Coordinates of C-alpha atoms and ligand atoms in Angstrom, one line a residue:
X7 CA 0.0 0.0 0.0
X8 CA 2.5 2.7 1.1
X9 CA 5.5 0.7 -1.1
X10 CA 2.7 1.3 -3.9
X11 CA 3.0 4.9 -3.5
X12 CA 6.4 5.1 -2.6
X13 CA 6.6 3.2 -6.3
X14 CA 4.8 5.9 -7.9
X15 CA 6.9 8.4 -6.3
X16 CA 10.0 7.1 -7.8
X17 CA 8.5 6.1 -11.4
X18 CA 7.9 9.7 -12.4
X19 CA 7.9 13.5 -11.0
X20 CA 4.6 14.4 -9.2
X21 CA 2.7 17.8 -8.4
X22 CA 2.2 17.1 -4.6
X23 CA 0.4 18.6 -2.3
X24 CA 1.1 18.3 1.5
X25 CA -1.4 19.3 4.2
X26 CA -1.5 19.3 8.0
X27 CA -4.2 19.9 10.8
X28 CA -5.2 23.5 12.3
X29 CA -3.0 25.2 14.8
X30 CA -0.4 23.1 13.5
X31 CA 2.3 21.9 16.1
X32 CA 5.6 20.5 15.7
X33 CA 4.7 17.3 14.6
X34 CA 2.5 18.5 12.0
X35 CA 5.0 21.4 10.9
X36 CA 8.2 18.9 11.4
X37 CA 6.5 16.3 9.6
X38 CA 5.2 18.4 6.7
X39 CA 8.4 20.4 6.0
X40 CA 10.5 17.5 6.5
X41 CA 8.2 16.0 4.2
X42 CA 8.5 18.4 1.9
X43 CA 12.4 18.6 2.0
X44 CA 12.8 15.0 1.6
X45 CA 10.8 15.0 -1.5
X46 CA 12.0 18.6 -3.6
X47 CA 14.7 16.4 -2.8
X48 CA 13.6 13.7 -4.8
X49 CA 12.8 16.2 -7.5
X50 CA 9.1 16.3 -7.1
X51 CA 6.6 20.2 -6.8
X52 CA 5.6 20.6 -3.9
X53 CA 3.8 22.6 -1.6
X54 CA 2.7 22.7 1.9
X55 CA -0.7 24.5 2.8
X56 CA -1.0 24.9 6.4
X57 CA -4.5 25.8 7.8
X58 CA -3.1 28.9 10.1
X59 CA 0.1 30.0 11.2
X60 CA 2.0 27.9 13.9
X61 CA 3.8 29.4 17.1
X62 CA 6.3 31.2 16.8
X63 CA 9.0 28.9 17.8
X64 CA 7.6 26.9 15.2
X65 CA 7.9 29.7 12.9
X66 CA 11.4 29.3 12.6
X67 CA 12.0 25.7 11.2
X68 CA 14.4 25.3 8.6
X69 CA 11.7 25.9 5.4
X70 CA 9.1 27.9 6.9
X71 CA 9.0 30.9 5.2
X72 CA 10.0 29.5 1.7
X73 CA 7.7 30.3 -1.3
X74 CA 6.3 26.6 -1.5
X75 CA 4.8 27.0 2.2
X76 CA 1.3 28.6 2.4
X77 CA -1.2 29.4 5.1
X78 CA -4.5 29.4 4.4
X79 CA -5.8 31.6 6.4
X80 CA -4.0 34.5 5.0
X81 CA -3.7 33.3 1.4
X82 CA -7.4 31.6 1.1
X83 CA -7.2 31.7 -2.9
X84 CA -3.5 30.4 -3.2
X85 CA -4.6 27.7 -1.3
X86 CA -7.4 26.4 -3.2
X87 CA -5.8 27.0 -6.4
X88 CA -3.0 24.7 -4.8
X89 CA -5.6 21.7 -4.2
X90 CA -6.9 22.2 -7.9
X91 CA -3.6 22.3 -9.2
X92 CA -2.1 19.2 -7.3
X93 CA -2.9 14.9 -8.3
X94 CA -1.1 14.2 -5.0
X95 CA -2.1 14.9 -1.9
X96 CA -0.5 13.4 1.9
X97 CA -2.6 14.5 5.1
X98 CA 0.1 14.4 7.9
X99 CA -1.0 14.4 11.5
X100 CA -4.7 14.4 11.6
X101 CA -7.3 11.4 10.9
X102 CA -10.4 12.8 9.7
X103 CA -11.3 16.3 7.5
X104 CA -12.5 18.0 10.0
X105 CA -9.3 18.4 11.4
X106 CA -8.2 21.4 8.7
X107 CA -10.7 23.6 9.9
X108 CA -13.8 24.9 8.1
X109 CA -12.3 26.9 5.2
X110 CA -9.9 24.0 3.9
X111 CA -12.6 20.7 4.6
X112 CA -14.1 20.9 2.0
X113 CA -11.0 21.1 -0.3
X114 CA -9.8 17.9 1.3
X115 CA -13.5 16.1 1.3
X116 CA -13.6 16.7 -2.6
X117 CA -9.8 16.3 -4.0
X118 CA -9.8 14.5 -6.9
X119 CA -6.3 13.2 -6.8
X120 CA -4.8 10.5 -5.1
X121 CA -5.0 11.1 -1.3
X122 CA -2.5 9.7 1.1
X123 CA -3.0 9.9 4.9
X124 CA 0.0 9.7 7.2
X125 CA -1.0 10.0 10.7
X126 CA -0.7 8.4 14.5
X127 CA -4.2 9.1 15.9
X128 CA -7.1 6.9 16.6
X129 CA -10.1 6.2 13.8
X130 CA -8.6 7.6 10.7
X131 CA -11.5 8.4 8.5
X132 CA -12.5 6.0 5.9
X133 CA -12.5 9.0 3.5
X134 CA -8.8 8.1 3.4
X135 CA -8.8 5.2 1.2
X136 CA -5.0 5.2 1.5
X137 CA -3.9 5.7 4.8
X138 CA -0.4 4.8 6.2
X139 CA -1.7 4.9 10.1
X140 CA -0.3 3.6 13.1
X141 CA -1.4 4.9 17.1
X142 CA 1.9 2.8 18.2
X143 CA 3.8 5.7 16.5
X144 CA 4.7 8.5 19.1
X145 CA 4.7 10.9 15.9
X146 CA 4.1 11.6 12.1
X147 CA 7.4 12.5 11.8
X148 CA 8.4 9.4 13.3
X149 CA 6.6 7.7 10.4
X150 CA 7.7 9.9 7.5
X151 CA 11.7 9.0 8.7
X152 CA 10.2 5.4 8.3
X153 CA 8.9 6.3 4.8
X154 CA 12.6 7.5 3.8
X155 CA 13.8 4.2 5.3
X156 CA 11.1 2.3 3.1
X157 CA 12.6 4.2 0.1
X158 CA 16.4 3.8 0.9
X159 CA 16.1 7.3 0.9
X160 CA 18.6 8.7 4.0
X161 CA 20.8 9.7 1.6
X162 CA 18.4 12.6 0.5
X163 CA 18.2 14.0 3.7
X164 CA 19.6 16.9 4.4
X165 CA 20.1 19.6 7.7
X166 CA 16.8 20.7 7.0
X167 CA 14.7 18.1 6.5
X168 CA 15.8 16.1 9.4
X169 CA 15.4 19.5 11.8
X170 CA 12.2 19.5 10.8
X171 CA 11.2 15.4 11.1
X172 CA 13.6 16.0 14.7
X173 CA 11.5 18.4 16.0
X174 CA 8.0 16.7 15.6
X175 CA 9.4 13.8 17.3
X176 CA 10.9 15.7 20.3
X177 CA 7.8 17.8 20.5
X178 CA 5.1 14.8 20.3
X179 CA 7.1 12.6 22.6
X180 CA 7.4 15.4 25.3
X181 CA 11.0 15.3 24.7
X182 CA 11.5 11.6 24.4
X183 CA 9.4 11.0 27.9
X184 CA 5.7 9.6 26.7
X185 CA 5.1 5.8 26.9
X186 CA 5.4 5.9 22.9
X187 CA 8.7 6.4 23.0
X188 CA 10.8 3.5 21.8
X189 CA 14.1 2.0 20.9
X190 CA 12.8 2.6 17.4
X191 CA 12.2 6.0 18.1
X192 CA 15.7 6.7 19.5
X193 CA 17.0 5.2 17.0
X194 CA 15.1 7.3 14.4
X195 CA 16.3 10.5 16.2
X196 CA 19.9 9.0 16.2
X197 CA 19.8 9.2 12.4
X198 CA 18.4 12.4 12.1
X199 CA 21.2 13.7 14.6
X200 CA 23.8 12.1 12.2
X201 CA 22.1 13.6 9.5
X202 CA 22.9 16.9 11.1
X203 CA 19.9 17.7 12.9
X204 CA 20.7 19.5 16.4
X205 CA 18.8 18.4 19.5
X206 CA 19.7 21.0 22.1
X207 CA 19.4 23.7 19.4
X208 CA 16.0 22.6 18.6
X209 CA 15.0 22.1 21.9
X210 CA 16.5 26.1 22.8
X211 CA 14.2 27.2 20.3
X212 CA 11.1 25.7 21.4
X213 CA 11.6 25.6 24.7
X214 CA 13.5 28.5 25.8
X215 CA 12.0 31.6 23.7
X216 CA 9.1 31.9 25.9
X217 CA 7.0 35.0 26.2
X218 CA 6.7 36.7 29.6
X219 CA 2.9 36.2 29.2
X220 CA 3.0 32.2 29.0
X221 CA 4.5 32.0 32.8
X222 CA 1.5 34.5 34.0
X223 CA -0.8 32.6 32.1
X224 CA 0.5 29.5 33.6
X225 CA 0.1 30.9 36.9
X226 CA -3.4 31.7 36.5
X227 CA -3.9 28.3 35.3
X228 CA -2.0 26.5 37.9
X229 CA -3.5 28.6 40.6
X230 CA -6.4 27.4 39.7
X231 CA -6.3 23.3 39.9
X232 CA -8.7 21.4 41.5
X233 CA -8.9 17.9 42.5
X234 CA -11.6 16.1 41.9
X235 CA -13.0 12.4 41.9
X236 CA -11.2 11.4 45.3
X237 CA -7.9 13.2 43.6
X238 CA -7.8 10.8 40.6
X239 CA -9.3 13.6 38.2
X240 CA -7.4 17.4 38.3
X241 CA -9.6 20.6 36.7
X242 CA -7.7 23.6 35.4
X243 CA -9.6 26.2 34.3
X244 CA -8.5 29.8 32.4
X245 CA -11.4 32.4 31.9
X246 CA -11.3 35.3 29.6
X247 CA -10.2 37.4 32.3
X248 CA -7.6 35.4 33.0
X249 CA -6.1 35.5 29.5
X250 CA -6.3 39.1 29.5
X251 CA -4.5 40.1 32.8
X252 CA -1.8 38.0 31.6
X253 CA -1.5 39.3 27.9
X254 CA -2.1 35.8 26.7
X255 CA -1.0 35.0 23.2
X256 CA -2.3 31.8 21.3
X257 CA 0.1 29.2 22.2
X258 CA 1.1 30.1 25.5
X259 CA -1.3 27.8 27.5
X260 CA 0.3 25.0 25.5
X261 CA 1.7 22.3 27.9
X262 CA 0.0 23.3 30.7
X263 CA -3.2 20.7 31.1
X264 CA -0.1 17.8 31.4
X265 CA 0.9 19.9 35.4
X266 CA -2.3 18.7 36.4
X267 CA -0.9 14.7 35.6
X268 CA 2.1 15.9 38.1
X269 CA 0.2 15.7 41.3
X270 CA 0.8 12.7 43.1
X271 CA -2.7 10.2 42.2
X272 CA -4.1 12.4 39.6
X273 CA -5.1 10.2 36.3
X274 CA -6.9 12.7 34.3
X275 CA -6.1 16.2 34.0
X276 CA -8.4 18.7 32.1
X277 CA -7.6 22.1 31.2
X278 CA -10.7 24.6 30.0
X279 CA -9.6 27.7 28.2
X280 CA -12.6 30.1 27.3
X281 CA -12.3 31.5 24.3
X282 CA -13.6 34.8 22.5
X283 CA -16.3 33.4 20.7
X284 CA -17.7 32.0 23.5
X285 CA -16.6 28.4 23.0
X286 CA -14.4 26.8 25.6
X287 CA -11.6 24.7 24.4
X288 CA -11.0 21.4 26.2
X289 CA -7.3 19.9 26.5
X290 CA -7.4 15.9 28.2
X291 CA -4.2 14.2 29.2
X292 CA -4.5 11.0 31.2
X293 CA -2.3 8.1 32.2
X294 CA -2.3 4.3 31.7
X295 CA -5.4 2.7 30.6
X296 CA -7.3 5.9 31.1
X297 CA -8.6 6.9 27.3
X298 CA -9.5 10.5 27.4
X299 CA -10.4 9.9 23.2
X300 CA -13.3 7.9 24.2
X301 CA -13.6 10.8 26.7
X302 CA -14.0 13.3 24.5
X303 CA -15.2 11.6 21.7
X304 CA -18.8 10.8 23.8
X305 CA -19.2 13.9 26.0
X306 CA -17.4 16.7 23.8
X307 CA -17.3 16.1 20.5
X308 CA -13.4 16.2 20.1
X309 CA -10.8 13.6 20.0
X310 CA -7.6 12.5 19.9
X311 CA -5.2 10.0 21.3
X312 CA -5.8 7.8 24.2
X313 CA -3.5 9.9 26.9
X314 CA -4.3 13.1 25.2
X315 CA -6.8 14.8 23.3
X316 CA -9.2 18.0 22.9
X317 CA -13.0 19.1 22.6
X318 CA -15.1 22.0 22.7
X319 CA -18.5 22.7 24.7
X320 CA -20.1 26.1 24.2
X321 CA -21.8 25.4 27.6
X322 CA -20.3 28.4 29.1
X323 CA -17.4 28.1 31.4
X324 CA -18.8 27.7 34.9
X325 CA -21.8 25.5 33.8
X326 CA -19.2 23.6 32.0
X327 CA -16.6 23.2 34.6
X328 CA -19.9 22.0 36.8
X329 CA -21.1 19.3 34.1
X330 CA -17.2 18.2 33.7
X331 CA -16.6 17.3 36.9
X332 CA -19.6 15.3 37.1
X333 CA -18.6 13.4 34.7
X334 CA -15.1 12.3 36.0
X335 CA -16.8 11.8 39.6
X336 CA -18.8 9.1 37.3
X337 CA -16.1 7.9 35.6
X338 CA -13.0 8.1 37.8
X339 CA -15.2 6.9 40.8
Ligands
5GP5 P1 -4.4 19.6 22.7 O1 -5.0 19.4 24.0 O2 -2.9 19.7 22.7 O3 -5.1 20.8 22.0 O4 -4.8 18.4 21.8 C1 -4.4 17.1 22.2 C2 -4.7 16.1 21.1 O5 -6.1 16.0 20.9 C3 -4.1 16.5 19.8 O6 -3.2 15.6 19.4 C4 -5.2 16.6 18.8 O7 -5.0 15.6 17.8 C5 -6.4 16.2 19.6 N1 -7.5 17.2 19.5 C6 -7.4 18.4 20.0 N2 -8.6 19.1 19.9 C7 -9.4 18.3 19.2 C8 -10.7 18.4 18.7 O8 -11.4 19.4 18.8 N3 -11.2 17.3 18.0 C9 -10.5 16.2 17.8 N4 -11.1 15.2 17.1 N5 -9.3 16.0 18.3 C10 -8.7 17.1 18.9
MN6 MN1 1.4 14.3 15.9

């Protein structure tokens, strides 16, 4: 199936497109540049369309700001043009349509090229006829370095490309730490580092370029854990007044939800940001056999993995916080 398209890929050059979910992270930006390098490299088009823009941090990845890399959501025509134009097209990081947000679902629902997923979550959409998917994977970019190993391909990678593919897997993993993390995987990131890619430099950049307003916003939001369910379940909560007194920039509550897991017997950890438009976004992180997809899935309408995934309620954030915390009572009990 993937050998098939890795077949293609070889036989002739291709227009290809390469997406990735919204608010793209480092797995989805690592594993679409890196993506992307690997196969300019291979002397194929190619362009990235990315929903929005990432962090900044993210920003800087070797490729970013090159002319094949556009984001949607401030060039809405150049992206569709770029789904007309392309006959190839691999969805990295995210398992159903939905996941591109509103403007670009469509685009992906009616592409009338061949469609390739590549992606690590749970339930990939049968949409996907072709799907390269695997929730033992700890990232994408984990799986596209198995790609270039499918392909006898390490010899096309270069600094970039494995800076890119290095960062997804360090940012997905929690910097090597999650369960998913295996001698495969350090073994992946061993190549990438002989391939010139720069650990601690990556790590600098993500890591140690924070904003003043992420450690007040983390104070608000660690000031305000609860525990709940006899201490198995924690409840973080950041309301709109929150965000504000701490100048809170999209991206700085990122991380945060997984301090909840850090208290001695907590299982489930759930962060609630309110949001402008009224809608509360839900971060889940759990531990063991706990699976906050199914979670989310039944009570929120999200998903995600089984140790960490998202929702929405537009319940309103105190009625919300109420009905949540019901819930893990029931569940946790
Ligand atoms: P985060 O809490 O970091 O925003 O998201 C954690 C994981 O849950 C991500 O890997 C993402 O795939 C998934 N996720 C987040 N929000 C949603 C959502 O609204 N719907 C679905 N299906 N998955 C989500
Ligand atoms: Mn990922």
């Amino acid at each position: 199936m993937i050998h098939d398209v890795l077949q293609a890929l070889r036989q002739r050059t291709h227009q290809i497109l390469i997406t990735t979910h919204w608010n793209p992270d480092g797995d989805a930006v690592g594993s679409a540049l890196g993506w992307a390098h690997y196969l300019r490299a291979s002397g194929h088009q190619v362009r990235v369309v990315l929903p929005n823009a990432p962090s900044k941090p993210i920003q800087s990845s070797p490729g970013y700001t090159s002319a094949y890399v556009t984001v949607a959501e401030e060039r809405p025509d150049e992206a569709a043009e770029l789904f007309r134009r392309a006959e190839l097209h691999f969805a990295l990081d995210y398992n159903t349509p939905s996941r591109v947000g509103s403007a670009l679902e469509p685009f992906v629902r009616e592409f009338a090229g061949r469609q390739v997923l590549v992606d690590h979550h749970q339930q990939p959409d049968p949409l996907f006829t072709e799907a390269f998917s695997s929730t033992a994977k700890g990232s994408t970019s984990e799986m596209i370095s198995d790609l270039i190993t499918a392909d006898d391909g390490w010899g096309k990678v270069d600094v970039a490309c494995a800076e890119n593919l290095l960062m997804g897997m360090i940012t997905d993993s929690g910097s090597f730490r999650f369960p998913s993390t295996t001698a495969h995987t350090m073994a992946t990131a061993a190549r990438l580092i002989e391939a010139g890619a720069h650990a601690h430099a990556i790590h600098a950049r993500l890591y140690d370029a924070n904003p003043l307003s992420r450690l007040h916003t983390f104070g608000h939001g660690l000031r305000s854990a609860v525990l709940v369910a006899g201490g198995r379940g924690a409840v973080l909560v950041l309301s709109l007044a929150d965000l504000e007194s701490a100048g809170y920039v999209a991206g700085d509550s990122e991380g945060l939800v997984n301090w909840g897991l850090s208290v001695d017997g907590v299982e489930v950890s759930v962060l609630l940001r309110e949001d402008a438009a009224g809608l509360v976004k839900m971060s889940f992180r759990s531990t063991g056999d706990r699976d906050v997809n199914e979670f989310a899935r039944s009570y929120y309408s999200g998903g995600g993995h089984r140790n960490a995934a998202g929702g929405a309620s537009s319940l309103g954030l105190a009625d919300l916080k109420a009905e949540l915390i019901q819930y893990l009572e029931q569940w946790l009990a």
